[in-house]
Short mmCIF file of C-alpha atoms in Angstrom, two decimals:
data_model
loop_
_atom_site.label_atom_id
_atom_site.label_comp_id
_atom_site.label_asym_id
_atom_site.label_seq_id
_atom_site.Cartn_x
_atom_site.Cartn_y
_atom_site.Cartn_z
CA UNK A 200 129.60 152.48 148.97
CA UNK A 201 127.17 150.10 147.20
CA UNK A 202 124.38 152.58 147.20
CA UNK A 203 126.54 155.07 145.53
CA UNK A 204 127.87 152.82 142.98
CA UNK A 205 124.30 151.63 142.15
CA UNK A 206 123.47 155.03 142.18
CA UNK A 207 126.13 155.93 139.66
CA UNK A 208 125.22 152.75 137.20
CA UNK A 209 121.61 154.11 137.38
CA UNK A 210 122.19 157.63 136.24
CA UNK A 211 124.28 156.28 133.55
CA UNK A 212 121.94 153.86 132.16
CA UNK A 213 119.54 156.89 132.20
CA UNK A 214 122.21 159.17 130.13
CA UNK A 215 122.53 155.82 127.74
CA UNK A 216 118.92 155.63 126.62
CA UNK A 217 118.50 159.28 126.76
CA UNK A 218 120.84 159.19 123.72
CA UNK A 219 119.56 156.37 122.07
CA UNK A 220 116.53 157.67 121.69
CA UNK A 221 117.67 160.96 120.83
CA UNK A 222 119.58 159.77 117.98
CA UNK A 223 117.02 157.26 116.77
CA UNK A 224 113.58 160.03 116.73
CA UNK A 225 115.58 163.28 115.67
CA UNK A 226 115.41 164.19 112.41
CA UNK A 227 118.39 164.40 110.43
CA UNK A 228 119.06 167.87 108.94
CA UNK A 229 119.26 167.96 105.14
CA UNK A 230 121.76 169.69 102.94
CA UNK A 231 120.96 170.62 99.00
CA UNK A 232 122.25 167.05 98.03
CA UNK A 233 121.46 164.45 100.78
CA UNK A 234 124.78 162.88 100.28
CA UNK A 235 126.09 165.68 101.91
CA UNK A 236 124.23 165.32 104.79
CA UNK A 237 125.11 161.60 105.00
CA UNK A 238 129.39 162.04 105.09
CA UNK A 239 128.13 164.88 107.59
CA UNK A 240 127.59 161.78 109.58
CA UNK A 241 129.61 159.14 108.17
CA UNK A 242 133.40 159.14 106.71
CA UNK A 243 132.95 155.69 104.38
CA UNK A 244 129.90 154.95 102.14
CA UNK A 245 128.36 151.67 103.98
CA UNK A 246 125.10 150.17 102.85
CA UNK A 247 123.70 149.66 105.81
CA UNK A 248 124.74 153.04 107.21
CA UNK A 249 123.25 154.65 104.08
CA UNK A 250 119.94 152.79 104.88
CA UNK A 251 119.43 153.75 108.40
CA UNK A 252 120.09 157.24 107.28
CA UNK A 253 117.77 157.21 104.52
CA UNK A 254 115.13 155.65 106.79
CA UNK A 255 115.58 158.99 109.61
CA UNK A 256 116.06 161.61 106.36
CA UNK A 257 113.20 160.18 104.67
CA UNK A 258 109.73 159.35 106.84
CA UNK A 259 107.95 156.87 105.26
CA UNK A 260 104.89 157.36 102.65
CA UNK A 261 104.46 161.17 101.20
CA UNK A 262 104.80 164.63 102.61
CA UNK A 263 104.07 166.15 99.23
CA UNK A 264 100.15 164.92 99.10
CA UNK A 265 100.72 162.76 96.10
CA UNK A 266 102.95 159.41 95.80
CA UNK A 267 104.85 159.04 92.12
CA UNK A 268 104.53 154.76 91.21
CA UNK A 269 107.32 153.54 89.00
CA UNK A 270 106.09 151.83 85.98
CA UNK A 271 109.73 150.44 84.21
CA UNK A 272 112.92 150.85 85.32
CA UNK A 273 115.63 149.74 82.78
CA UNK A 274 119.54 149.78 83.60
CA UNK A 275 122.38 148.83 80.86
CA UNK A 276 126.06 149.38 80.22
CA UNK A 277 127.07 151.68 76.83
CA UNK A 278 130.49 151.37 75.58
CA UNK A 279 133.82 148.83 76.04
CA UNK A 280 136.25 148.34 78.01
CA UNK A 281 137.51 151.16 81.00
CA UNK A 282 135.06 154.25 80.36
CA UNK A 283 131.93 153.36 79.93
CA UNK A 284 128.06 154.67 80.71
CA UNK A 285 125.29 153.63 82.48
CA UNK A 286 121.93 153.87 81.18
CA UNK A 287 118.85 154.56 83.46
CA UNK A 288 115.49 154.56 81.79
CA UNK A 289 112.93 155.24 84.29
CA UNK A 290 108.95 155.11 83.32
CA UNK A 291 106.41 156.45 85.70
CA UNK A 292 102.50 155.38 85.78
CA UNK A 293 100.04 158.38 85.08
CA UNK A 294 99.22 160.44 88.45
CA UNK A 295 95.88 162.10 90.06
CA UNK A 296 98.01 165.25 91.15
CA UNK A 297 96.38 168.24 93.07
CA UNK A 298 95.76 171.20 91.73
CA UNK A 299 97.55 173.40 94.36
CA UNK A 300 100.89 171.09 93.31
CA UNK A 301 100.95 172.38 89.62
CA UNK A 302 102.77 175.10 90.47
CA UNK A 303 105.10 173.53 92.54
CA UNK A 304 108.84 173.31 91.22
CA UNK A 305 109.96 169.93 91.84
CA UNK A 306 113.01 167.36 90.86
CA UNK A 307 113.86 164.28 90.90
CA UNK A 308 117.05 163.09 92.74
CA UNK A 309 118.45 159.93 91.17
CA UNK A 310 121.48 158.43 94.10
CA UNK A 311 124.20 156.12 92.70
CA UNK A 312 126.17 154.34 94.66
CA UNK A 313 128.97 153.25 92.97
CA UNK A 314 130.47 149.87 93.83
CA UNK A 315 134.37 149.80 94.36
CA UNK A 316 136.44 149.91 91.61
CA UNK A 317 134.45 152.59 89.87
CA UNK A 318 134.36 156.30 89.80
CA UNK A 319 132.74 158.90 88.10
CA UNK A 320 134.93 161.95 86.95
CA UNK A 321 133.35 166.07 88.90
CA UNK A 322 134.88 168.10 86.24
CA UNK A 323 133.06 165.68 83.42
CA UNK A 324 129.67 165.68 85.18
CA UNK A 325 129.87 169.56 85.92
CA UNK A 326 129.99 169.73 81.59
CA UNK A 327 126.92 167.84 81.24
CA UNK A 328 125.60 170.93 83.84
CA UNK A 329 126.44 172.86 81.78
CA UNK A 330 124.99 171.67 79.27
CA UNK A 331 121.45 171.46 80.55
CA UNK A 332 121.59 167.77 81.13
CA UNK A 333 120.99 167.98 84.58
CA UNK A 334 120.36 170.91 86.61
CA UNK A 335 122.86 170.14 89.59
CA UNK A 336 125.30 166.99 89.90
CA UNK A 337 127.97 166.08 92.75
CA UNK A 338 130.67 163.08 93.58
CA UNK A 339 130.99 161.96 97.41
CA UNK A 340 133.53 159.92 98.95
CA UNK A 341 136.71 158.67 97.43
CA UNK A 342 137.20 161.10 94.88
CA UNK A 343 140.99 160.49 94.02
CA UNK A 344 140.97 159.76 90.59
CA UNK A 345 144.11 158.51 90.69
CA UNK A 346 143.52 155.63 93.16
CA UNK A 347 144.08 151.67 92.51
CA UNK A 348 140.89 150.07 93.11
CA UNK A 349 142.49 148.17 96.26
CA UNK A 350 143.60 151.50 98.16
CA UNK A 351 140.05 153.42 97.14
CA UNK A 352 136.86 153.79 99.05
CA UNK A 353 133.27 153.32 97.40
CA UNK A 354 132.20 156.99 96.24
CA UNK A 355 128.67 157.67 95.51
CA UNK A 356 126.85 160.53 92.82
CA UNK A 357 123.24 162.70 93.24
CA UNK A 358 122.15 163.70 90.20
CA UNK A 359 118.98 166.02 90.40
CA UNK A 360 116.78 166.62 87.58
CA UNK A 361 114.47 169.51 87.41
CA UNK A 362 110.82 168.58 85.99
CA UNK A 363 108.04 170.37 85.48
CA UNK A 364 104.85 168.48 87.76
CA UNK A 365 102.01 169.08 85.09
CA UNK A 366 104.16 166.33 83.19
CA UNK A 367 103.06 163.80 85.65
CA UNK A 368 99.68 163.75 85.10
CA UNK A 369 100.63 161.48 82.00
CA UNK A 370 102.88 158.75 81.25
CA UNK A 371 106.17 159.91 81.94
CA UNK A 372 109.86 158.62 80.85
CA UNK A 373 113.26 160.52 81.99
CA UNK A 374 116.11 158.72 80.37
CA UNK A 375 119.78 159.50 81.46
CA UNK A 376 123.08 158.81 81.02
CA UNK A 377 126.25 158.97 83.31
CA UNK A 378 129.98 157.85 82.84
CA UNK A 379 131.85 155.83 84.68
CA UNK A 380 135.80 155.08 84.59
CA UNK A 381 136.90 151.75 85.90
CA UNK A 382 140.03 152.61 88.63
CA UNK A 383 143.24 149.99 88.20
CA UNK A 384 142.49 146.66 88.62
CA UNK A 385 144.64 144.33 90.70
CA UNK A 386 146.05 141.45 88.90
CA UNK A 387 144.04 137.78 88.55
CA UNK A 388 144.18 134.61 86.35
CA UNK A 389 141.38 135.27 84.35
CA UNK A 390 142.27 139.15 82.95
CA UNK A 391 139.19 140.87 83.99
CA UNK A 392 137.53 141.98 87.49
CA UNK A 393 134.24 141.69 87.93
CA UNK A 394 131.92 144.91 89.66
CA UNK A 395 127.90 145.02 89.87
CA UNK A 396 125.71 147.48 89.99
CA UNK A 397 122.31 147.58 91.92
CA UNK A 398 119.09 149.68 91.30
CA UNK A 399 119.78 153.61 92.10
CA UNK A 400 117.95 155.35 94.73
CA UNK A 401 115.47 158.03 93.88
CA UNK A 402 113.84 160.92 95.09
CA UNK A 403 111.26 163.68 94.76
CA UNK A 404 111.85 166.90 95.74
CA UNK A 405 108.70 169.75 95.42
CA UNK A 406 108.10 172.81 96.93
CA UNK A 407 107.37 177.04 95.83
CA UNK A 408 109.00 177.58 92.15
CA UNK A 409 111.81 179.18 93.09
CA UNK A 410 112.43 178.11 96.67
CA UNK A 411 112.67 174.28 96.29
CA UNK A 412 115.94 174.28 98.61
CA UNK A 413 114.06 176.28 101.60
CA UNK A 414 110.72 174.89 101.37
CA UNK A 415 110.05 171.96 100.40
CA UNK A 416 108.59 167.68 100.82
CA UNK A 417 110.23 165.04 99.29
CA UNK A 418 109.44 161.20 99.32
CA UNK A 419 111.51 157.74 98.45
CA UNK A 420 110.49 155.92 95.21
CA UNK A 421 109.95 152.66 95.88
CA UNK A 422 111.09 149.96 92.88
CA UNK A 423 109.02 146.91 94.22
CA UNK A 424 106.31 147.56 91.72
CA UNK A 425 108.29 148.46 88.92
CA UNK A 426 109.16 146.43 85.93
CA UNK A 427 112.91 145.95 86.38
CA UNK A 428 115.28 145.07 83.52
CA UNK A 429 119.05 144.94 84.46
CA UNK A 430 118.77 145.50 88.03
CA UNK A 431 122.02 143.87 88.59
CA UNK A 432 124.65 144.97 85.84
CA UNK A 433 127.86 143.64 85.42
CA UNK A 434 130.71 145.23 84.41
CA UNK A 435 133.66 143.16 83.60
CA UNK A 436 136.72 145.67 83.38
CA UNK A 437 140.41 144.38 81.94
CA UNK A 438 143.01 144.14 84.37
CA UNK A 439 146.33 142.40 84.16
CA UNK A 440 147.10 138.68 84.23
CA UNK A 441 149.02 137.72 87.54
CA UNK A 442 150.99 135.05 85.23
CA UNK A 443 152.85 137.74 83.07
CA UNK A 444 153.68 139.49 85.66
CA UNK A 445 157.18 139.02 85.43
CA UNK A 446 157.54 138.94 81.76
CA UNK A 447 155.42 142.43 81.49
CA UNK A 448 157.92 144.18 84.30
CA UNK A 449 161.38 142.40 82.45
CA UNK A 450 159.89 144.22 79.33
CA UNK A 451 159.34 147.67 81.12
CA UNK A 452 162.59 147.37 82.53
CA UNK A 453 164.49 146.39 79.35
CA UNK A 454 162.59 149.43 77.31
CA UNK A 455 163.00 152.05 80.41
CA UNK A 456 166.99 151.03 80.72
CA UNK A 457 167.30 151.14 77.13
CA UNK A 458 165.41 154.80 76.77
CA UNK A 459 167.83 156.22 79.27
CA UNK A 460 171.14 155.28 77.32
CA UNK A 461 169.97 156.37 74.29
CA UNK A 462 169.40 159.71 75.84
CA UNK A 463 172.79 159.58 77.35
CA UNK A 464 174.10 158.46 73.93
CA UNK A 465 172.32 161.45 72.17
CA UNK A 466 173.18 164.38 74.95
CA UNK A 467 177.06 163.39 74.42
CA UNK A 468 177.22 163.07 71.01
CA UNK A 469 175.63 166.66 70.33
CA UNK A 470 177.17 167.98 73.24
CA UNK A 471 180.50 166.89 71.32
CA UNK A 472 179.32 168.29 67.93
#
């Protein structure tokens, strides 16, 4: 009975690692937008689940036969208040590109993951499509518009940016800008809450003009030898003030109570006339 039961442990253990290593070493197949590929995987957007994804996705070094280096990357807030934009300025050193990789068609595919609190509106983004601003755009996660901060999930956007690879061979700037709406707030003492954004992450995708979703390498940009200004951006959104609570819900009570006689008052008195 021992034998059997050792026997039983030892085929298990077996199965166990079998799948470990299966799961660390296989490749993890890639939709159009890699976010897509991630909640494939995963239901909520986690940090560290995002980076052990990105780190199977995306081997290390260059598949492409050239490696883009990041000269400046610049991040700011536009605007006041609820809806505002944030400003990526990204600068790129000049590059020794092959000839062969001329004619390649490739983008770039700039990942924000959105702290809580914060969403970014589809039907807005697909305008700036539209418009030519970027070739292809999509929100993951908690896209319920409607949400309070508190009962919402962290959602996440891929922008991807089509750009022409002879470009690259000099010093090159891309410059966008996408908007953001702060969700409800929960009440606090001081009147604002407080959310913070960290450095994007972005990609390059090349392959045959035409075919860049079939065939194609891609590679991580690394930001540890950029420049970076505003890595960390704060974005202090209004919320209510826990201490007039009470005083804000006696006045929407008072005005809503109020509202509904004078409608009463009004239907009877022309319903009388």
């Amino acid at each position: 009975m021992a034998t059997r039961r050792c026997i039983q442990l030892f085929i298990y253990f077996l199965a166990t690692c079998s799948s470990l290593a299966d799961s660390v070493s296989s490749p993890v197949p890639v939709n159009k937008f890699l976010m897509q590929s991630y909640y494939d995987r995963y239901t909520i957007l986690h940090d560290s689940d995002f980076d052990n994804f990105m780190s199977q996705a995306i081997p290390s070094g260059s598949s492409c036969g050239f490696v883009l280096r990041l000269s400046d990357l610049k991040r700011t807030l536009i605007g006041e208040g609820s809806h505002r934009s944030v400003s990526t300025l990204i600068k790129f050193q000049t590059q020794q590109l092959k000839s062969e990789l001329l004619s390649y068609s490739c983008e770039f595919i700039i990942i924000e993951r959105l702290p809580s609190g914060v969403f970014a509106d589809p039907f807005e983004l697909q305008h700036l499509v539209h418009r030519g601003i970027f070739s292809d755009v999509a929100v993951f996660g908690d896209t319920n518009l409607e949400l309070p901060s508190f009962l919402s999930n962290r959602s996440a956007v891929e922008i991807h940016l089509l750009v022409d690879p002879n470009i690259l061979q000099e010093p090159t700037d891309i410059k966008m800008e996408l908007p953001l709406h702060a969700r409800y707030q929960p009440l606090n003492e001081s009147g604002y809450s407080t959310v913070e954004f960290g450095a994007p992450d972005m990609l390059v995708r090349c392959g045959t003009k035409g075919k860049v979703e079939n065939h194609y390498c891609f590679f991580k940009l690394e930001k540890d030898d950029a420049n970076l200004y505003g890595p960390h951006t704060v974005w202090r959104i209004p919320s209510g003030i826990k201490a007039h609570a009470d005083l804000v819900s006696a006045a929407t009570f008072i005005a809503a109570l109020l509202s509904t006689l004078a409608i009463v008052v009004a239907s009877l008195y022309y319903s009388n006339s």
